[in-house]
Amino acid sequence: MTDHKNREPEENKKIRQLEKFYRDNEGKPMTTDEAVKISDDENTLSAGDRGPQLLEDFIYREKLSHFDRERIPERNVHARGYGAHGVFECYASQSDLTEAHFLQDAGRKTPVFVRFSQVAGSRGANETLRDVRGFATKFYTEEGNFDLVGNNIPIFFIQDGIKFPDLIHALKPEPNNEIPQGQTAHDTFWDFIGSNEESAAMMMWIMSDRTIPRSFRTMQGFGVHTFRLVNKEGVSHFCKFHWQPVLGVHSLIWDEAQKIGGADPDFHRRDLWENIEKGNFPEYELGIQVIREDQEFDFDFDILDSTKLWPEELIPLKKIGKMTLNKNVENVFAETEQVALHPGNIVRGIDFTNDPLLQGRLFSYADTQFYRVGTNFKQIPINRPIHTAHNNHRDGAARYVIDKGQVAYHQNYLANNTPYPVPGDKGGFVTYPSLVEGKKVRQTAPSFEDHFSQGRLFWNSMSDVEKSHILQAFSFELGKVKNPEVRERAVRLIAHISRPLAVSVAEEVGVPAPPEAIPESDVTASSPALSMQNTVFRTDTLKVGVIIDEQYDSNALKNAMASWEKAGLEPVFVSRRLGTLEGTNGDSLSVDETFLTGSPLLYDGLFVIGGPYATRDFHFMTNQFIVDQFNHYKPIGGIDEGAKWIEEIHLQNRPGVLTSRAPTDGFYKAFVNAMAKQRFWDR
Ligand code: HDE
């Protein structure tokens, strides 16, 4: 691993600002928090060798008291997450649409911090559970912090924030026995879904492979809500924000996701952390969909309804910049855990709409952050804006800033009326003066009432493989539901979207087929942009598990390595024990994993070389790796003994399985192409 600090980009001001707060213990004497040097940190002060311990031991008291307070409440949703620093670069000025400073100039770079998360699991949950993933970005702009707090799915379960606690209570482990952890395959979740038709479209999304991503690096991000962009002239456009991963959108398959939970419960954070350490910086392009104010009612869905997406075929996506994550945190608690992301943090040039779900969020985030992190959470290094904040907020628990001066009020004479408000034409934030009219009511807007068209649009857009995975996911999830009526009610909801799907699920989970009378959506349109089959396929950063033993074929390995390096593939050498192996040319390589510490689940492809002295055990373990890779549709290559072993179990010539006893350049190229394809669904 290389030292990532050498790669810190100059322009990353936020990182430079954070450095002021770093405390490096290396090579320093140990002290108390009051900076008194400590002579003994292992023995409590006691009266005599075997006597009672003394309360006056301030060193012991400080150590234990601090330890006793180490945990803070975890987030009540999105508790498990992982973050990284980076930079956002604007492609071209968006001044025709927005005054937002970070979008004014081509090439302008803005420091960012991103936290990826899973919704349901607690802080210790395994990371490959089926769940929506959070994708939350803090932009530290020159004109204040802008947070884009999104998910990896473009729509949401509910239309009004008042239902959020119900959704989350249904989704979290059931309160009587706290089972199951971090997943939706249980009665209360499906009871909620079956009882809330507005969740139908989101139900389809969460049953797709989107909820078991391959990596945080291969996930889209969506702001979900409709925001406003406002330009200098005060003209407003409605806007949706999207993040598009440069590596394409890729997922695990269910069998892998379940097993990786055991093989590596930290799968996603490890993947992100390791890739950033290696300099494989994840990149995402920011896209916007924009519609004019006068087009607000031009669509057959309400643009303020968060259970609806804007099909890209109707409203195209415009790429406006790129984010590169280029530095891991120094301390997960101080940065990732204490970061406070809030959709209410907007800057000049961006504003809210009346989307009722967005409005609900505007209250909830800061409210929970005051409770979870404390009154002065905005002064914590990770949350501070680039430029110091100036106002008359004072005091509160754990205030970090020492506010100078006599005056803490506005208006004033004693401090020449400072800090002073800044008018709109001088850079102050002004709210977009949208028209508000109507009576106070508690009701869902009639324009929010079509709950099935977009679920059907999503279903129509899926490839056959994606459809079969959705059926499998429903069969698993509802198969875990104990109450047959809850299963049946969920199946009836599916019938509104696709009757054949509902009938198949009903068969799988042992409930009656849904009544014929349930009207099925008649939408015939599809949106190719929604299918993961239409994404980008690349080889860079994919891992190849290479099974190899003593006296491996040095020349063949050299050629294979050259072709992998060119494609950006990363070999992981797996053998029977750690240490070095010698090849036929007297060269050597260092083993990365053993059959015990490694796992075929963790590699995107497998390349079997083996060696002439491989034992029966070695051969047996290799077979297991091959079979798992095969069952997960992943590419397999084999040369020398490897080719022989693959042939022995009759897998040669199956789709994506390549063997050769005399490998040529063409063979290595074919293996790289197979890696680029990633999965061979036609096996
Ligand atoms: Fe959140 N959500 N949410 N949410 N959400 C939180 O805020 C909430 C919603 C999302 O990495 C909490 O600081 C309500 C939609 C992410 O720190 C909490 C409603 C979307 C994160 C909260 C929603 C999200 C959160 C928990 C319905 C996608 C993690 C701790 C009105 C656009 C951010 C916290 C991070 C976190 C409330 C709906 C995404 C409780 C009331 C829709 C990515 O305040």
XYZ file of C-alpha atoms and ligand atoms in Angstrom:
727
model
C 0.000 0.000 0.000
C 1.228 3.455 -0.810
C 1.037 6.438 1.465
C -2.149 8.254 0.464
C -1.002 11.430 2.174
C 1.425 12.018 -0.685
C -1.515 12.220 -3.024
C -3.515 14.865 -1.213
C -4.638 17.349 -3.814
C -3.502 20.911 -3.213
C -6.954 22.305 -3.796
C -8.542 20.266 -1.039
C -8.968 23.123 1.385
C -11.196 21.229 3.749
C -8.515 18.617 4.327
C -5.933 21.327 4.992
C -8.362 22.944 7.392
C -8.921 19.625 9.179
C -5.192 19.151 9.610
C -5.204 21.893 12.220
C -7.258 19.558 14.372
C -5.264 16.374 13.852
C -3.486 15.067 16.946
C -0.616 12.729 16.246
C 0.512 10.700 19.268
C 3.445 9.061 17.547
C 6.733 9.627 19.364
C 5.137 11.805 22.055
C 5.159 11.371 25.859
C 1.858 10.251 27.371
C -0.087 12.886 29.294
C -3.475 13.366 30.909
C -5.994 15.585 29.138
C -4.581 18.407 31.270
C -1.134 17.668 29.733
C 0.421 16.292 32.937
C 2.997 13.642 32.007
C 1.990 10.140 33.142
C 4.574 7.880 34.762
C 2.506 4.653 35.004
C -0.561 3.886 32.884
C -0.985 0.240 33.900
C -1.353 0.221 37.675
C -4.050 1.966 39.681
C -2.883 3.822 42.777
C -3.569 1.575 45.767
C -2.883 1.495 49.502
C -0.215 -1.187 49.691
C 0.562 -4.075 47.357
C -2.731 -5.871 47.942
C -4.717 -2.962 49.381
C -7.779 -1.006 48.202
C -7.528 1.411 45.304
C -7.573 5.143 46.024
C -10.221 7.539 44.772
C -7.608 10.284 44.483
C -6.067 8.536 41.449
C -6.961 11.224 38.911
C -5.172 9.339 36.136
C -7.340 6.248 36.609
C -10.523 8.288 37.048
C -9.930 10.323 33.901
C -9.164 7.215 31.815
C -12.261 5.284 32.909
C -14.645 8.258 32.922
C -13.691 9.154 29.393
C -14.020 5.541 28.287
C -17.457 5.316 29.923
C -18.672 8.084 27.586
C -17.079 6.925 24.334
C -20.278 5.936 22.551
C -22.835 8.440 21.333
C -26.303 7.455 20.131
C -26.108 5.889 16.695
C -28.236 7.371 13.897
C -31.746 5.937 14.179
C -31.560 5.197 10.441
C -28.434 4.928 8.279
C -26.459 3.974 11.391
C -23.815 1.963 9.573
C -21.903 4.090 7.150
C -18.485 4.860 5.797
C -17.056 8.128 4.551
C -14.277 9.646 2.508
C -13.013 13.059 1.455
C -12.764 14.256 -2.092
C -13.174 17.045 -4.530
C -15.929 18.082 -6.915
C -14.984 19.721 -10.207
C -17.506 21.708 -12.227
C -17.463 20.929 -15.984
C -19.044 24.153 -17.270
C -20.686 27.214 -15.807
C -24.331 26.629 -14.863
C -24.940 30.341 -14.300
C -27.944 30.271 -16.650
C -29.622 27.982 -14.109
C -28.150 28.761 -10.717
C -26.163 31.266 -8.746
C -24.609 28.483 -6.641
C -20.972 29.551 -6.392
C -19.534 26.048 -6.842
C -21.323 25.746 -10.213
C -20.263 29.108 -11.678
C -16.968 28.305 -13.383
C -15.624 25.429 -15.463
C -12.805 23.779 -13.538
C -13.798 25.179 -10.123
C -12.918 22.630 -7.445
C -14.895 22.255 -4.241
C -13.906 19.994 -1.340
C -16.482 17.354 -0.428
C -17.096 14.688 2.186
C -19.275 11.690 1.329
C -20.914 9.225 3.679
C -22.356 6.013 2.244
C -24.691 4.078 4.487
C -27.324 1.384 4.805
C -30.732 2.324 6.199
C -31.919 -0.426 8.468
C -28.868 -2.002 10.070
C -27.375 -0.878 13.358
C -23.781 0.395 13.489
C -22.485 -3.164 13.649
C -24.670 -4.667 10.908
C -23.115 -6.700 8.130
C -22.720 -4.659 5.001
C -24.165 -6.845 2.262
C -27.689 -7.097 3.648
C -30.437 -6.238 1.175
C -31.138 -2.581 1.845
C -31.322 0.871 0.296
C -27.939 2.625 0.495
C -27.491 6.250 1.524
C -25.278 8.476 -0.618
C -24.832 11.753 1.233
C -22.444 14.486 0.119
C -21.351 17.636 1.906
C -19.985 20.276 -0.472
C -17.802 22.767 1.411
C -18.452 25.667 -0.975
C -17.025 29.166 -0.719
C -20.553 30.364 0.106
C -21.354 27.804 2.773
C -22.056 24.097 3.053
C -24.461 22.428 0.646
C -25.548 18.884 1.531
C -26.997 16.542 -1.058
C -28.378 13.785 1.172
C -29.528 11.114 -1.226
C -29.990 7.393 -1.678
C -28.964 4.893 -4.360
C -32.601 4.625 -5.485
C -34.341 7.585 -7.184
C -37.685 7.330 -5.363
C -38.907 6.705 -1.830
C -41.462 4.580 0.059
C -43.768 7.350 1.252
C -45.071 10.718 0.121
C -45.317 12.561 3.433
C -42.689 12.778 6.199
C -45.276 12.157 8.917
C -45.268 8.451 7.900
C -41.490 8.069 8.239
C -41.465 6.858 11.872
C -44.070 4.215 10.910
C -42.027 3.033 7.950
C -38.880 2.819 10.054
C -40.587 1.097 12.997
C -41.905 -1.505 10.549
C -38.531 -1.922 8.854
C -36.254 -2.122 11.909
C -35.907 -5.403 13.859
C -39.226 -6.337 15.443
C -39.386 -4.806 18.936
C -40.463 -7.898 20.862
C -37.381 -9.971 19.941
C -35.109 -7.560 18.001
C -34.972 -9.880 14.979
C -33.971 -9.620 12.157
C -30.995 -7.276 12.064
C -30.747 -4.810 9.200
C -33.072 -6.433 6.700
C -36.617 -6.241 5.432
C -37.425 -9.966 5.234
C -39.913 -10.023 8.108
C -43.604 -9.574 8.914
C -43.812 -5.980 10.096
C -42.017 -4.566 7.057
C -44.238 -6.415 4.601
C -47.304 -5.576 6.648
C -46.420 -1.898 6.202
C -45.812 -2.308 2.465
C -49.022 -4.301 1.901
C -50.955 -1.641 3.823
C -49.472 1.391 2.021
C -50.086 1.425 -1.719
C -47.846 4.458 -2.206
C -44.859 2.148 -1.499
C -45.584 -0.046 -4.548
C -42.987 1.444 -6.922
C -40.276 1.524 -4.238
C -41.156 -2.104 -3.421
C -40.121 -3.034 -6.972
C -36.851 -1.117 -6.708
C -35.854 -2.663 -3.376
C -36.552 -6.164 -4.670
C -34.129 -5.548 -7.538
C -30.353 -6.013 -7.290
C -30.000 -2.266 -6.563
C -30.251 -3.092 -2.877
C -27.235 -5.432 -2.973
C -24.599 -3.228 -4.651
C -21.221 -4.678 -5.627
C -19.462 -1.647 -4.185
C -20.085 1.918 -3.055
C -17.993 2.686 -6.137
C -20.613 1.149 -8.429
C -23.716 2.810 -7.036
C -25.745 5.676 -8.418
C -26.874 8.395 -6.031
C -30.108 10.360 -6.252
C -31.254 13.493 -4.451
C -34.771 11.971 -4.816
C -36.665 15.218 -4.209
C -37.392 17.985 -6.643
C -35.223 20.970 -5.767
C -35.057 24.406 -7.315
C -32.153 26.027 -9.080
C -32.346 29.831 -9.038
C -30.208 32.080 -11.220
C -28.993 35.668 -10.803
C -32.088 37.039 -12.497
C -34.249 35.199 -9.966
C -35.505 32.661 -12.538
C -36.195 29.260 -11.014
C -36.081 25.794 -12.573
C -37.119 22.500 -10.986
C -34.236 20.082 -10.691
C -33.344 16.516 -9.742
C -29.758 15.599 -8.827
C -28.081 12.303 -9.819
C -24.644 10.802 -9.195
C -23.414 8.406 -11.910
C -20.471 6.136 -11.001
C -17.782 6.147 -13.686
C -17.263 2.391 -13.162
C -20.915 1.690 -14.039
C -23.739 0.427 -11.835
C -23.096 -3.129 -10.642
C -24.525 -5.396 -8.008
C -23.880 -8.666 -6.254
C -26.223 -11.567 -6.639
C -28.279 -12.683 -3.662
C -26.370 -15.863 -2.888
C -23.107 -13.890 -2.836
C -24.567 -11.095 -0.730
C -25.725 -13.530 1.918
C -22.429 -15.417 2.063
C -20.197 -12.332 1.958
C -22.018 -11.225 5.104
C -20.088 -14.039 6.789
C -16.867 -13.993 4.758
C -16.372 -10.252 5.157
C -19.024 -8.290 7.072
C -17.013 -5.110 6.289
C -17.062 -5.790 2.555
C -18.116 -2.310 1.409
C -16.001 -0.188 3.719
C -12.968 -2.379 3.049
C -13.500 -2.014 -0.692
C -13.767 1.776 -0.451
C -10.893 2.198 1.995
C -8.519 -0.113 0.112
C -9.214 1.438 -3.253
C -8.642 4.965 -1.986
C -5.414 3.833 -0.261
C -4.238 2.288 -3.539
C -5.011 5.446 -5.484
C -8.013 3.910 -7.304
C -10.041 7.003 -6.565
C -13.782 6.438 -7.025
C -15.386 8.919 -9.406
C -18.995 9.968 -9.881
C -20.435 12.438 -12.357
C -23.092 14.829 -11.137
C -26.074 14.994 -13.455
C -29.122 17.233 -13.317
C -32.562 16.911 -14.842
C -34.116 20.317 -15.260
C -37.609 21.509 -16.136
C -38.938 25.045 -16.474
C -41.477 26.434 -14.001
C -44.128 26.593 -16.725
C -43.712 22.843 -17.396
C -44.694 21.916 -13.832
C -47.986 20.303 -14.883
C -46.894 18.849 -18.228
C -46.347 15.289 -16.963
C -48.611 12.407 -16.039
C -47.069 12.384 -12.549
C -46.761 15.173 -9.996
C -43.188 16.474 -9.951
C -43.480 17.088 -6.192
C -44.217 13.424 -5.449
C -41.111 11.610 -4.138
C -42.496 8.210 -5.092
C -42.030 9.207 -8.762
C -38.892 9.572 -10.856
C -38.478 11.695 -13.951
C -37.794 9.252 -16.812
C -34.530 10.266 -18.451
C -36.060 9.635 -21.852
C -38.524 12.477 -21.116
C -36.220 14.788 -19.194
C -32.602 14.162 -20.190
C -29.749 14.076 -17.742
C -27.097 16.748 -18.146
C -23.678 16.001 -16.640
C -22.333 19.081 -14.893
C -19.313 17.906 -12.936
C -17.303 15.109 -11.438
C -16.566 14.093 -7.863
C -13.399 12.181 -7.021
C -12.979 10.583 -3.603
C -9.264 10.840 -2.922
C -8.639 10.600 0.807
C -9.735 8.299 3.566
C -10.645 9.711 6.938
C -8.014 9.777 9.681
C -10.544 8.804 12.322
C -13.910 7.211 11.656
C -15.587 8.493 14.809
C -14.415 12.101 14.511
C -15.313 12.381 10.848
C -17.761 9.749 9.583
C -19.691 9.334 12.804
C -19.831 12.999 13.784
C -20.589 14.359 10.344
C -24.053 15.899 10.291
C -25.613 15.797 6.845
C -28.872 17.636 6.357
C -30.985 18.258 3.230
C -31.808 21.626 4.784
C -28.215 22.791 4.241
C -28.545 24.684 0.985
C -26.646 27.601 -0.496
C -27.603 30.611 -2.572
C -28.784 29.445 -5.994
C -30.465 26.269 -4.679
C -33.843 26.164 -2.941
C -36.557 23.812 -1.750
C -39.883 22.939 -3.330
C -43.152 21.983 -1.650
C -42.365 18.258 -1.980
C -43.976 17.149 1.316
C -41.335 14.489 1.951
C -38.544 17.024 1.549
C -40.355 19.450 3.822
C -40.601 16.694 6.446
C -36.880 16.068 6.258
C -36.068 19.738 6.734
C -37.150 19.480 10.347
C -35.913 16.013 11.236
C -32.182 16.108 10.457
C -31.027 19.058 12.552
C -33.398 17.931 15.292
C -31.751 14.515 15.533
C -28.257 16.024 15.215
C -28.774 18.360 18.175
C -29.698 15.279 20.163
C -27.163 12.848 18.746
C -24.026 14.986 18.436
C -24.884 17.902 20.745
C -25.823 21.564 20.605
C -22.576 22.727 19.046
C -22.299 19.969 16.427
C -21.777 22.517 13.651
C -18.461 23.569 15.197
C -16.962 20.074 15.022
C -14.136 20.085 12.440
C -15.893 17.836 9.897
C -19.032 20.002 9.967
C -17.412 23.447 9.839
C -17.763 25.420 6.645
C -14.576 26.598 4.919
C -15.093 30.161 6.090
C -15.718 30.856 9.742
C -19.363 31.364 10.689
C -20.224 34.685 12.413
C -23.461 35.181 14.340
C -24.864 35.693 17.807
C -25.473 32.036 18.691
C -23.879 31.499 22.089
C -23.039 28.847 24.647
C -24.623 25.389 24.878
C -22.945 22.139 25.900
C -19.365 21.712 24.682
C -18.952 25.008 22.826
C -15.651 24.795 20.958
C -15.306 28.375 19.797
C -14.327 31.118 22.229
C -16.606 33.973 21.235
C -14.811 37.258 21.828
C -16.318 40.610 22.729
C -19.076 42.201 24.724
C -21.850 42.104 22.146
C -23.980 39.031 21.345
C -27.076 40.592 19.834
C -28.412 42.329 16.792
C -29.041 45.203 16.224
C -26.278 46.931 18.145
C -24.383 50.170 18.374
C -21.431 48.939 20.458
C -19.993 46.706 17.710
C -21.045 48.910 14.829
C -23.967 46.557 14.138
C -21.751 43.570 13.383
C -22.007 40.827 12.407
C -24.205 42.478 9.798
C -26.833 40.985 7.471
C -25.933 40.875 3.793
C -28.618 41.939 1.286
C -29.533 39.592 -1.559
C -27.716 41.644 -4.201
C -24.504 41.472 -2.143
C -24.493 37.694 -1.689
C -26.984 37.081 1.150
C -29.272 34.050 0.857
C -32.769 34.966 -0.290
C -35.613 32.492 -0.422
C -37.223 32.040 -3.833
C -40.596 33.857 -3.603
C -42.760 30.987 -4.809
C -46.490 31.512 -4.667
C -48.281 29.774 -1.796
C -52.057 29.623 -1.607
C -54.767 27.323 -0.329
C -56.578 26.268 2.808
C -54.876 24.396 5.610
C -55.695 20.710 5.050
C -54.504 17.272 6.133
C -54.808 15.212 2.966
C -52.826 13.635 0.160
C -52.917 15.701 -3.021
C -55.186 14.004 -5.613
C -52.284 14.320 -8.090
C -50.251 11.963 -5.846
C -52.736 9.106 -6.156
C -51.391 7.007 -9.036
C -49.275 4.459 -7.181
C -48.726 1.834 -9.856
C -47.700 3.350 -13.209
C -44.086 3.893 -12.271
C -43.716 0.492 -10.605
C -44.904 -0.931 -13.921
C -42.526 1.310 -15.864
C -39.666 -0.057 -13.762
C -40.797 -3.666 -14.284
C -41.141 -3.120 -18.064
C -37.579 -1.754 -18.153
C -35.919 -4.795 -16.576
C -33.996 -7.421 -18.555
C -35.045 -11.069 -18.166
C -32.193 -11.687 -15.722
C -33.192 -8.675 -13.624
C -36.814 -9.851 -13.649
C -35.807 -13.297 -12.455
C -33.786 -11.745 -9.602
C -36.797 -9.653 -8.579
C -38.969 -12.775 -8.458
C -36.291 -14.527 -6.411
C -36.052 -11.565 -4.012
C -39.815 -11.472 -3.449
C -39.801 -15.235 -2.903
C -37.069 -14.927 -0.272
C -38.449 -11.870 1.497
C -42.078 -12.973 1.604
C -40.934 -16.520 2.253
C -39.522 -15.234 5.566
C -42.872 -13.680 6.517
C -44.664 -15.920 9.023
C -48.191 -14.539 8.727
C -49.892 -15.859 5.538
C -52.279 -12.870 5.307
C -49.332 -10.492 5.286
C -47.817 -12.491 2.419
C -51.115 -12.477 0.562
C -51.626 -8.724 0.969
C -48.147 -8.066 -0.430
C -48.869 -10.363 -3.387
C -52.060 -8.393 -4.073
C -50.051 -5.195 -4.185
C -47.660 -6.756 -6.707
C -50.678 -7.719 -8.863
C -51.395 -4.021 -9.466
C -48.004 -3.821 -11.167
C -47.693 -7.213 -12.855
C -50.190 -10.018 -12.526
C -47.837 -12.721 -13.860
C -45.168 -11.682 -11.328
C -47.730 -11.722 -8.512
C -48.924 -15.198 -9.570
C -45.355 -16.547 -9.595
C -44.595 -15.031 -6.192
C -47.867 -16.432 -4.793
C -46.852 -19.914 -5.973
C -43.414 -19.585 -4.398
C -44.683 -18.413 -1.020
C -47.699 -20.689 -0.755
C -50.577 -18.222 -0.891
C -53.576 -18.048 -3.278
C -53.102 -16.245 -6.586
C -54.350 -12.640 -6.400
C -58.014 -12.096 -7.388
C -58.522 -11.473 -11.113
C -60.463 -8.319 -10.241
C -57.275 -6.473 -9.198
C -56.609 -4.007 -12.012
C -53.113 -4.298 -13.442
C -51.326 -1.147 -14.609
C -51.646 -0.727 -18.376
C -48.370 1.179 -18.825
C -46.471 -0.256 -21.778
C -43.577 2.223 -21.852
C -40.149 1.308 -20.579
C -37.122 3.380 -19.593
C -33.838 1.767 -20.715
C -31.928 4.039 -18.313
C -33.392 2.055 -15.394
C -31.853 -1.284 -16.346
C -28.449 -2.125 -14.921
C -27.794 -4.180 -18.037
C -27.400 -0.895 -19.931
C -24.635 0.413 -17.708
C -20.909 0.824 -18.342
C -18.740 -2.322 -18.081
C -15.055 -1.807 -17.277
C -12.230 -3.936 -15.991
C -10.263 -1.451 -13.897
C -10.045 -2.314 -10.183
C -11.785 -5.683 -10.618
C -10.136 -8.391 -8.518
C -8.899 -11.664 -9.982
C -8.339 -14.473 -7.490
C -5.271 -16.336 -8.768
C -4.864 -19.860 -7.415
C -1.212 -20.722 -7.541
C 1.323 -23.116 -6.013
C 5.084 -23.820 -5.885
C 6.821 -24.139 -9.262
C 4.123 -22.228 -11.056
C 4.713 -21.496 -14.724
C 6.720 -18.247 -14.527
C 6.410 -17.300 -18.184
C 2.675 -17.843 -18.297
C 2.168 -15.826 -15.134
C 4.300 -13.009 -16.515
C 2.174 -12.824 -19.668
C -1.069 -13.046 -17.732
C 0.079 -10.292 -15.344
C 1.035 -8.029 -18.257
C -2.442 -8.340 -19.772
C -4.123 -7.760 -16.374
C -2.025 -4.717 -15.650
C -3.013 -3.194 -18.974
C -6.683 -3.744 -18.133
C -6.336 -2.453 -14.553
C -7.244 -5.873 -13.125
C -5.884 -6.572 -9.656
C -4.593 -10.090 -8.903
C -4.944 -11.588 -5.428
C -2.663 -14.615 -5.048
C -4.322 -17.476 -3.205
C -2.432 -20.561 -2.075
C -2.297 -23.112 0.729
C -0.287 -20.900 3.081
C 1.123 -17.393 3.352
C 4.737 -16.696 2.425
C 6.551 -16.802 -0.897
C 6.296 -19.256 -3.794
C 8.970 -19.976 -6.346
C 8.232 -20.195 -10.063
C 9.856 -22.313 -12.788
C 12.285 -19.482 -13.650
C 13.444 -19.121 -10.046
C 11.392 -15.945 -9.585
C 9.100 -15.617 -6.589
C 5.802 -14.088 -5.556
C 4.207 -13.338 -2.251
C 0.910 -15.072 -1.387
C -1.897 -12.656 -0.408
C -4.502 -15.066 0.973
C -4.801 -18.724 1.893
C -7.756 -20.967 1.068
C -8.840 -20.217 4.625
C -8.507 -16.400 4.677
C -9.521 -15.833 1.060
C -12.847 -16.642 -0.532
C -14.129 -16.913 -4.114
C -16.950 -14.615 -3.000
C -14.508 -11.747 -2.780
C -13.119 -11.892 -6.335
C -14.735 -10.710 -9.550
C -13.071 -13.524 -11.472
C -10.841 -16.538 -10.904
C -7.649 -17.612 -12.671
C -6.353 -21.056 -11.838
C -2.688 -21.827 -12.427
C -1.875 -24.298 -9.663
C 1.482 -26.043 -9.800
C 2.887 -29.535 -10.441
C 3.250 -30.385 -6.731
C -0.265 -29.430 -5.637
C -1.590 -31.784 -2.962
C -5.013 -33.443 -2.966
C -6.197 -30.868 -0.434
C -5.012 -28.067 -2.676
C -6.863 -29.604 -5.595
C -10.016 -30.074 -3.481
C -10.035 -26.456 -2.212
C -9.434 -25.185 -5.743
C -12.465 -27.122 -6.962
C -14.600 -25.421 -4.345
C -13.398 -22.008 -5.498
C -14.119 -22.908 -9.131
C -17.614 -24.198 -8.409
C -18.554 -21.095 -6.376
C -17.294 -18.779 -9.117
C -19.191 -20.798 -11.661
C -22.426 -20.678 -9.670
C -22.078 -16.922 -9.342
C -21.725 -16.540 -13.125
C -18.234 -15.041 -12.823
C -15.362 -15.478 -15.315
C -12.953 -18.365 -14.799
C -9.634 -18.890 -16.559
C -7.321 -21.887 -16.266
C -3.879 -22.765 -17.569
C -1.489 -25.631 -16.821
C -2.832 -27.738 -13.891
C -5.647 -25.201 -13.571
C -6.917 -26.057 -17.050
C -6.743 -29.767 -16.193
C -8.752 -29.367 -12.977
C -11.454 -27.318 -14.710
C -11.720 -29.999 -17.403
C -11.948 -32.745 -14.788
C -15.179 -31.221 -13.488
C -16.428 -30.696 -17.050
C -16.753 -26.919 -16.898
C -14.447 -26.101 -19.820
C -16.113 -24.352 -22.750
C -19.064 -23.258 -20.645
C -19.862 -19.537 -21.088
C -17.151 -17.406 -19.473
C -14.904 -20.398 -18.681
C -11.619 -20.285 -20.598
C -8.916 -22.927 -20.449
C -5.684 -23.423 -22.334
C -2.678 -25.722 -22.070
C -0.628 -23.399 -24.295
C -1.949 -19.902 -23.610
C -1.411 -17.279 -26.297
C -1.872 -13.512 -26.225
C -5.330 -14.124 -27.680
C -6.200 -16.328 -24.697
C -5.190 -13.662 -22.179
C -7.140 -11.056 -24.149
C -10.211 -13.307 -24.125
C -9.939 -13.638 -20.332
C -9.757 -9.838 -19.943
C -12.834 -9.512 -22.186
C -14.634 -12.062 -20.040
C -13.734 -10.002 -16.947
C -15.190 -6.920 -18.653
C -18.466 -8.763 -19.176
C -18.432 -9.554 -15.437
C -21.292 -12.103 -15.406
C -22.271 -14.940 -17.720
C -25.981 -15.261 -17.113
C -26.383 -17.828 -19.896
C -24.553 -20.580 -17.978
Fe -33.338 10.399 5.951
N -32.837 10.586 7.916
N -35.265 10.794 6.389
N -33.883 10.070 4.020
N -31.446 9.995 5.483
C -31.606 10.464 8.431
O -30.678 11.984 9.960
C -35.713 11.300 7.563
C -35.130 10.229 3.485
C -30.932 9.784 4.250
O -24.900 9.631 6.268
C -31.532 10.871 9.869
O -28.685 12.598 10.858
C -37.114 11.629 7.465
C -35.085 10.241 2.055
C -29.518 9.528 4.331
O -25.436 10.854 8.001
C -32.968 11.295 10.196
C -37.486 11.295 6.197
C -33.761 10.076 1.741
C -29.207 9.614 5.689
C -33.663 11.098 8.860
C -36.327 10.781 5.531
C -33.035 9.979 2.966
C -30.423 9.902 6.376
C -30.906 9.876 10.811
C -38.862 11.415 5.571
C -33.140 9.977 0.341
C -27.851 9.390 6.328
C -29.633 10.495 11.330
C -39.346 12.762 5.516
C -33.262 11.210 -0.404
C -27.030 10.635 6.314
C -29.564 11.782 10.710
C -25.672 10.353 6.909
C -30.514 10.078 7.760
C -34.950 11.440 8.701
C -36.371 10.285 4.203
C -31.618 9.772 2.987
C -33.642 10.608 11.322
C -37.955 12.214 8.582
C -36.267 10.424 1.104
C -28.572 9.226 3.183
O -33.037 12.612 10.612
